[in-house]
mmCIF file of C-alpha atoms in Angstrom:
data_model
loop_
_atom_site.group_PDB
_atom_site.id
_atom_site.type_symbol
_atom_site.label_atom_id
_atom_site.label_comp_id
_atom_site.label_asym_id
_atom_site.label_seq_id
_atom_site.Cartn_x
_atom_site.Cartn_y
_atom_site.Cartn_z
ATOM 1 C CA SER A 1134 152.988 106.265 59.437
ATOM 2 C CA GLN A 1135 150.921 103.368 60.703
ATOM 3 C CA LYS A 1136 152.223 101.569 63.693
ATOM 4 C CA ILE A 1137 151.214 98.641 65.885
ATOM 5 C CA GLU A 1138 153.035 98.337 69.176
ATOM 6 C CA GLN A 1139 153.189 95.398 71.500
ATOM 7 C CA ASN A 1140 155.452 95.089 74.484
ATOM 8 C CA SER A 1141 158.665 93.677 73.065
ATOM 9 C CA GLU A 1142 159.839 92.474 76.444
ATOM 10 C CA ALA A 1143 158.749 89.052 77.563
ATOM 11 C CA LEU A 1144 156.026 88.899 80.181
ATOM 12 C CA ASN A 1145 156.840 86.486 83.001
ATOM 13 C CA ILE A 1146 154.053 85.431 85.320
ATOM 14 C CA GLN A 1147 153.300 82.609 87.716
ATOM 15 C CA GLU A 1148 150.859 79.870 87.002
ATOM 16 C CA GLY A 1149 147.340 80.739 88.094
ATOM 17 C CA LYS A 1150 147.774 84.494 87.666
ATOM 18 C CA THR A 1151 146.149 86.625 85.006
ATOM 19 C CA ALA A 1152 148.331 87.676 82.096
ATOM 20 C CA THR A 1153 147.549 90.985 80.423
ATOM 21 C CA LEU A 1154 149.064 91.864 77.072
ATOM 22 C CA THR A 1155 148.741 95.229 75.361
ATOM 23 C CA CYS A 1156 148.373 96.235 71.738
ATOM 24 C CA ASN A 1157 148.531 99.924 70.854
ATOM 25 C CA TYR A 1158 148.128 101.319 67.387
ATOM 26 C CA THR A 1159 148.415 104.656 65.664
ATOM 27 C CA ASN A 1160 147.124 105.967 62.356
ATOM 28 C CA TYR A 1161 144.684 103.110 61.942
ATOM 29 C CA SER A 1162 140.944 102.994 62.150
ATOM 30 C CA PRO A 1163 140.443 99.245 62.068
ATOM 31 C CA ALA A 1164 136.995 97.761 61.898
ATOM 32 C CA TYR A 1165 138.391 94.583 63.437
ATOM 33 C CA LEU A 1166 141.231 93.496 65.618
ATOM 34 C CA GLN A 1167 142.435 89.935 65.987
ATOM 35 C CA TRP A 1168 144.697 88.101 68.403
ATOM 36 C CA TYR A 1169 146.841 85.137 67.407
ATOM 37 C CA ARG A 1170 149.095 82.774 69.300
ATOM 38 C CA GLN A 1171 152.384 81.645 67.797
ATOM 39 C CA ASP A 1172 154.662 78.925 69.067
ATOM 40 C CA PRO A 1173 158.317 78.822 67.939
ATOM 41 C CA GLY A 1174 158.684 77.669 64.349
ATOM 42 C CA ARG A 1175 154.938 77.328 63.851
ATOM 43 C CA GLY A 1176 152.272 79.353 62.113
ATOM 44 C CA PRO A 1177 150.084 81.780 64.053
ATOM 45 C CA VAL A 1178 146.850 80.345 65.405
ATOM 46 C CA PHE A 1179 143.730 82.494 65.534
ATOM 47 C CA LEU A 1180 142.328 83.105 69.016
ATOM 48 C CA LEU A 1181 139.802 85.934 69.041
ATOM 49 C CA LEU A 1182 138.364 88.657 66.845
ATOM 50 C CA ILE A 1183 136.749 91.794 68.204
ATOM 51 C CA ARG A 1184 134.857 94.370 66.174
ATOM 52 C CA GLU A 1185 135.069 98.122 66.629
ATOM 53 C CA ASN A 1186 131.564 98.267 68.075
ATOM 54 C CA GLU A 1187 132.373 95.612 70.672
ATOM 55 C CA LYS A 1188 134.013 96.634 73.915
ATOM 56 C CA GLU A 1189 134.824 93.179 75.194
ATOM 57 C CA LYS A 1190 134.855 89.606 74.021
ATOM 58 C CA ARG A 1191 135.431 86.394 75.931
ATOM 59 C CA LYS A 1192 136.325 82.839 75.024
ATOM 60 C CA GLU A 1193 136.960 80.393 77.841
ATOM 61 C CA ARG A 1194 139.927 81.816 79.799
ATOM 62 C CA LEU A 1195 140.574 84.549 77.237
ATOM 63 C CA LYS A 1196 139.217 88.078 77.262
ATOM 64 C CA VAL A 1197 139.870 90.867 74.792
ATOM 65 C CA THR A 1198 138.943 94.520 75.085
ATOM 66 C CA PHE A 1199 138.998 97.084 72.306
ATOM 67 C CA ASP A 1200 139.102 100.810 73.023
ATOM 68 C CA THR A 1201 138.939 102.718 69.752
ATOM 69 C CA THR A 1202 139.328 106.034 71.574
ATOM 70 C CA LEU A 1203 142.568 105.001 73.240
ATOM 71 C CA LYS A 1204 143.514 102.969 70.154
ATOM 72 C CA GLN A 1205 144.304 100.048 72.366
ATOM 73 C CA SER A 1206 143.396 96.426 72.860
ATOM 74 C CA LEU A 1207 144.071 94.405 75.981
ATOM 75 C CA PHE A 1208 144.335 90.629 75.901
ATOM 76 C CA HIS A 1209 143.841 88.756 79.160
ATOM 77 C CA ILE A 1210 144.483 85.116 80.007
ATOM 78 C CA THR A 1211 143.005 84.180 83.357
ATOM 79 C CA ALA A 1212 144.209 81.244 85.468
ATOM 80 C CA SER A 1213 147.297 81.056 83.267
ATOM 81 C CA GLN A 1214 149.043 77.740 82.708
ATOM 82 C CA PRO A 1215 152.572 76.865 81.561
ATOM 83 C CA ALA A 1216 150.963 75.636 78.307
ATOM 84 C CA ASP A 1217 149.933 79.247 77.631
ATOM 85 C CA SER A 1218 153.589 80.169 77.142
ATOM 86 C CA ALA A 1219 153.916 81.447 73.589
ATOM 87 C CA THR A 1220 154.133 84.660 71.586
ATOM 88 C CA TYR A 1221 150.865 86.521 71.191
ATOM 89 C CA LEU A 1222 150.326 88.713 68.160
ATOM 90 C CA CYS A 1223 147.672 91.308 67.606
ATOM 91 C CA ALA A 1224 146.623 92.004 64.041
ATOM 92 C CA LEU A 1225 144.660 94.858 62.563
ATOM 93 C CA GLU A 1226 142.801 95.296 59.355
ATOM 94 C CA GLY A 1227 144.819 97.791 57.350
ATOM 95 C CA PHE A 1228 143.983 98.643 53.757
ATOM 96 C CA GLN A 1229 142.307 95.342 53.008
ATOM 97 C CA LYS A 1230 144.954 93.191 54.635
ATOM 98 C CA LEU A 1231 145.984 92.067 58.073
ATOM 99 C CA VAL A 1232 148.929 93.836 59.615
ATOM 100 C CA PHE A 1233 150.591 92.149 62.564
ATOM 101 C CA GLY A 1234 152.227 93.624 65.601
ATOM 102 C CA THR A 1235 155.626 92.378 66.670
ATOM 103 C CA GLY A 1236 154.137 90.164 69.367
ATOM 104 C CA THR A 1237 154.699 89.733 73.077
ATOM 105 C CA ARG A 1238 156.277 86.603 74.455
ATOM 106 C CA LEU A 1239 154.472 85.211 77.484
ATOM 107 C CA LEU A 1240 156.242 82.867 79.902
ATOM 108 C CA VAL A 1241 154.136 81.160 82.548
ATOM 109 C CA SER A 1242 156.172 79.431 85.209
ATOM 110 C CA PRO A 1243 154.822 76.624 87.403
ATOM 111 C CA ALA B 195 139.718 68.900 60.410
ATOM 112 C CA ALA B 196 141.807 69.636 57.355
ATOM 113 C CA GLY B 197 144.406 72.348 57.773
ATOM 114 C CA VAL B 198 146.532 74.402 55.432
ATOM 115 C CA ILE B 199 149.282 72.308 53.889
ATOM 116 C CA GLN B 200 152.613 73.745 52.850
ATOM 117 C CA SER B 201 155.451 72.069 51.059
ATOM 118 C CA PRO B 202 158.271 71.647 51.413
ATOM 119 C CA ARG B 203 158.661 72.195 55.135
ATOM 120 C CA HIS B 204 162.355 72.915 54.826
ATOM 121 C CA LEU B 205 164.326 74.135 51.860
ATOM 122 C CA ILE B 206 167.995 74.947 51.482
ATOM 123 C CA LYS B 207 169.115 76.901 48.443
ATOM 124 C CA GLU B 208 172.201 78.748 47.361
ATOM 125 C CA LYS B 209 172.387 82.402 46.434
ATOM 126 C CA ARG B 210 171.008 83.207 42.993
ATOM 127 C CA GLU B 211 169.037 79.956 42.850
ATOM 128 C CA THR B 212 165.271 79.662 42.441
ATOM 129 C CA ALA B 213 162.751 78.254 44.906
ATOM 130 C CA THR B 214 159.086 77.322 44.629
ATOM 131 C CA LEU B 215 156.890 77.066 47.710
ATOM 132 C CA LYS B 216 153.482 75.443 47.570
ATOM 133 C CA CYS B 217 150.353 76.018 49.598
ATOM 134 C CA TYR B 218 147.150 73.987 49.718
ATOM 135 C CA PRO B 219 144.384 75.925 51.491
ATOM 136 C CA ILE B 220 141.634 74.506 53.620
ATOM 137 C CA PRO B 221 138.884 73.070 51.390
ATOM 138 C CA ARG B 222 136.282 75.668 50.371
ATOM 139 C CA HIS B 223 138.522 78.547 51.393
ATOM 140 C CA ASP B 224 138.737 81.001 48.528
ATOM 141 C CA THR B 225 141.505 83.317 49.711
ATOM 142 C CA VAL B 226 145.198 82.594 50.132
ATOM 143 C CA TYR B 227 147.789 84.839 51.761
ATOM 144 C CA TRP B 228 151.572 84.606 51.816
ATOM 145 C CA TYR B 229 153.669 85.970 54.677
ATOM 146 C CA GLN B 230 157.380 86.166 55.346
ATOM 147 C CA GLN B 231 158.654 86.019 58.915
ATOM 148 C CA GLY B 232 162.275 86.710 59.720
ATOM 149 C CA PRO B 233 163.822 85.647 63.038
ATOM 150 C CA GLY B 234 162.235 87.531 65.916
ATOM 151 C CA GLN B 235 159.997 89.515 63.585
ATOM 152 C CA ASP B 236 156.272 89.671 62.947
ATOM 153 C CA PRO B 237 154.781 88.088 59.847
ATOM 154 C CA GLN B 238 155.059 90.468 56.905
ATOM 155 C CA PHE B 239 152.327 90.289 54.317
ATOM 156 C CA LEU B 240 153.585 89.521 50.813
ATOM 157 C CA ILE B 241 150.610 88.891 48.550
ATOM 158 C CA SER B 242 147.093 87.494 48.522
ATOM 159 C CA PHE B 243 144.726 85.878 46.055
ATOM 160 C CA TYR B 244 140.953 85.737 46.036
ATOM 161 C CA GLU B 245 139.233 83.380 43.660
ATOM 162 C CA LYS B 246 142.473 82.916 41.721
ATOM 163 C CA MET B 247 143.002 86.615 41.152
ATOM 164 C CA GLN B 248 145.614 88.688 42.944
ATOM 165 C CA SER B 249 143.706 90.705 45.514
ATOM 166 C CA ASP B 250 146.429 92.599 47.322
ATOM 167 C CA LYS B 251 150.146 93.082 47.334
ATOM 168 C CA GLY B 252 152.425 93.901 50.205
ATOM 169 C CA SER B 253 156.165 94.044 50.564
ATOM 170 C CA ILE B 254 156.885 91.379 47.977
ATOM 171 C CA PRO B 255 160.164 91.829 46.078
ATOM 172 C CA ASP B 256 160.026 91.962 42.291
ATOM 173 C CA ARG B 257 162.108 88.765 42.283
ATOM 174 C CA PHE B 258 159.121 86.936 43.759
ATOM 175 C CA SER B 259 155.924 86.014 41.991
ATOM 176 C CA ALA B 260 152.916 83.990 42.987
ATOM 177 C CA GLN B 261 149.735 82.610 41.561
ATOM 178 C CA GLN B 262 146.659 80.707 42.593
ATOM 179 C CA PHE B 263 145.543 77.805 40.461
ATOM 180 C CA SER B 264 142.128 76.482 39.494
ATOM 181 C CA ASP B 265 142.183 74.021 42.416
ATOM 182 C CA TYR B 266 142.896 77.004 44.723
ATOM 183 C CA HIS B 267 146.389 75.903 45.624
ATOM 184 C CA SER B 268 149.002 78.609 45.395
ATOM 185 C CA GLU B 269 152.689 78.737 44.582
ATOM 186 C CA LEU B 270 155.254 81.345 45.543
ATOM 187 C CA ASN B 271 158.154 81.501 43.124
ATOM 188 C CA MET B 272 161.354 83.118 44.310
ATOM 189 C CA SER B 273 164.219 83.806 41.951
ATOM 190 C CA SER B 274 167.751 85.179 42.336
ATOM 191 C CA LEU B 275 167.672 84.234 45.985
ATOM 192 C CA GLU B 276 169.585 86.379 48.430
ATOM 193 C CA LEU B 277 170.853 85.611 51.910
ATOM 194 C CA GLY B 278 168.218 87.985 53.295
ATOM 195 C CA ASP B 279 165.461 85.818 51.887
ATOM 196 C CA SER B 280 166.167 83.234 54.585
ATOM 197 C CA ALA B 281 162.996 83.174 56.662
ATOM 198 C CA LEU B 282 159.862 81.265 57.508
ATOM 199 C CA TYR B 283 157.239 81.573 54.784
ATOM 200 C CA PHE B 284 153.680 81.076 55.859
ATOM 201 C CA CYS B 285 150.628 80.577 53.788
ATOM 202 C CA ALA B 286 147.212 81.286 55.274
ATOM 203 C CA SER B 287 143.744 80.728 53.936
ATOM 204 C CA SER B 288 140.333 82.080 54.745
ATOM 205 C CA SER B 289 136.850 82.319 53.416
ATOM 206 C CA ASP B 290 135.164 85.600 52.631
ATOM 207 C CA ARG B 291 138.510 87.365 52.035
ATOM 208 C CA GLY B 292 139.547 86.905 55.645
ATOM 209 C CA ILE B 293 139.623 90.548 56.534
ATOM 210 C CA SER B 294 136.755 90.328 58.921
ATOM 211 C CA TYR B 295 137.327 86.693 59.722
ATOM 212 C CA GLU B 296 140.218 84.673 60.959
ATOM 213 C CA GLN B 297 143.024 83.423 58.797
ATOM 214 C CA TYR B 298 144.219 79.858 59.145
ATOM 215 C CA PHE B 299 147.965 79.499 58.868
ATOM 216 C CA GLY B 300 149.956 76.585 57.572
ATOM 217 C CA PRO B 301 153.010 75.163 59.338
ATOM 218 C CA GLY B 302 155.347 77.222 57.194
ATOM 219 C CA THR B 303 158.312 76.561 54.948
ATOM 220 C CA ARG B 304 161.696 77.347 56.412
ATOM 221 C CA LEU B 305 163.897 78.642 53.624
ATOM 222 C CA THR B 306 167.624 78.854 54.197
ATOM 223 C CA VAL B 307 169.746 80.581 51.577
ATOM 224 C CA THR B 308 173.467 79.884 51.820
#
């Protein structure tokens, strides 16, 4: 069956460091992969989209990679700040709809 | 910029009651999606509409129904509510079906069934 896996344990890092979050998937061949940020009790907010023919995409302090051979995407936040603390969800196109991973909670301490 | 509007923001119902959630998409967005998110879980896709027609269906119980109206707003109707229906319900909108483009989420409706 199809599966999207994100590290369920919270990632704790210090301010200024680079945070790296992982999204692994099986039994999908998505044309696109998206990353969203979600704060408690709020709706997900779109961050980045990467297409299957793109290896890497950047937006300000964010960088996403997409390895269709490994079936993995890495999401990096450089120079992390306490305000980056949130849950980050990856989402794949699956049968004409977005399917979300369970998300990884990021905690950036000052 | 205008965002997705959902109402009500909070709703408390008793078991077996009925609830109606409303969603107003971003202007000129033609696709609306409904998601259910339980505590500590990822958003689960329920149903979507494109140009007022149902475009896809996910894990939506038969007790739930939804529609999109001529002004593109959408309503999710939930009947015979169960305790397990307590969750955050998000509506999202997009243009161009949203599969290859981002979805914009509303603030959600927190439904509590007692």
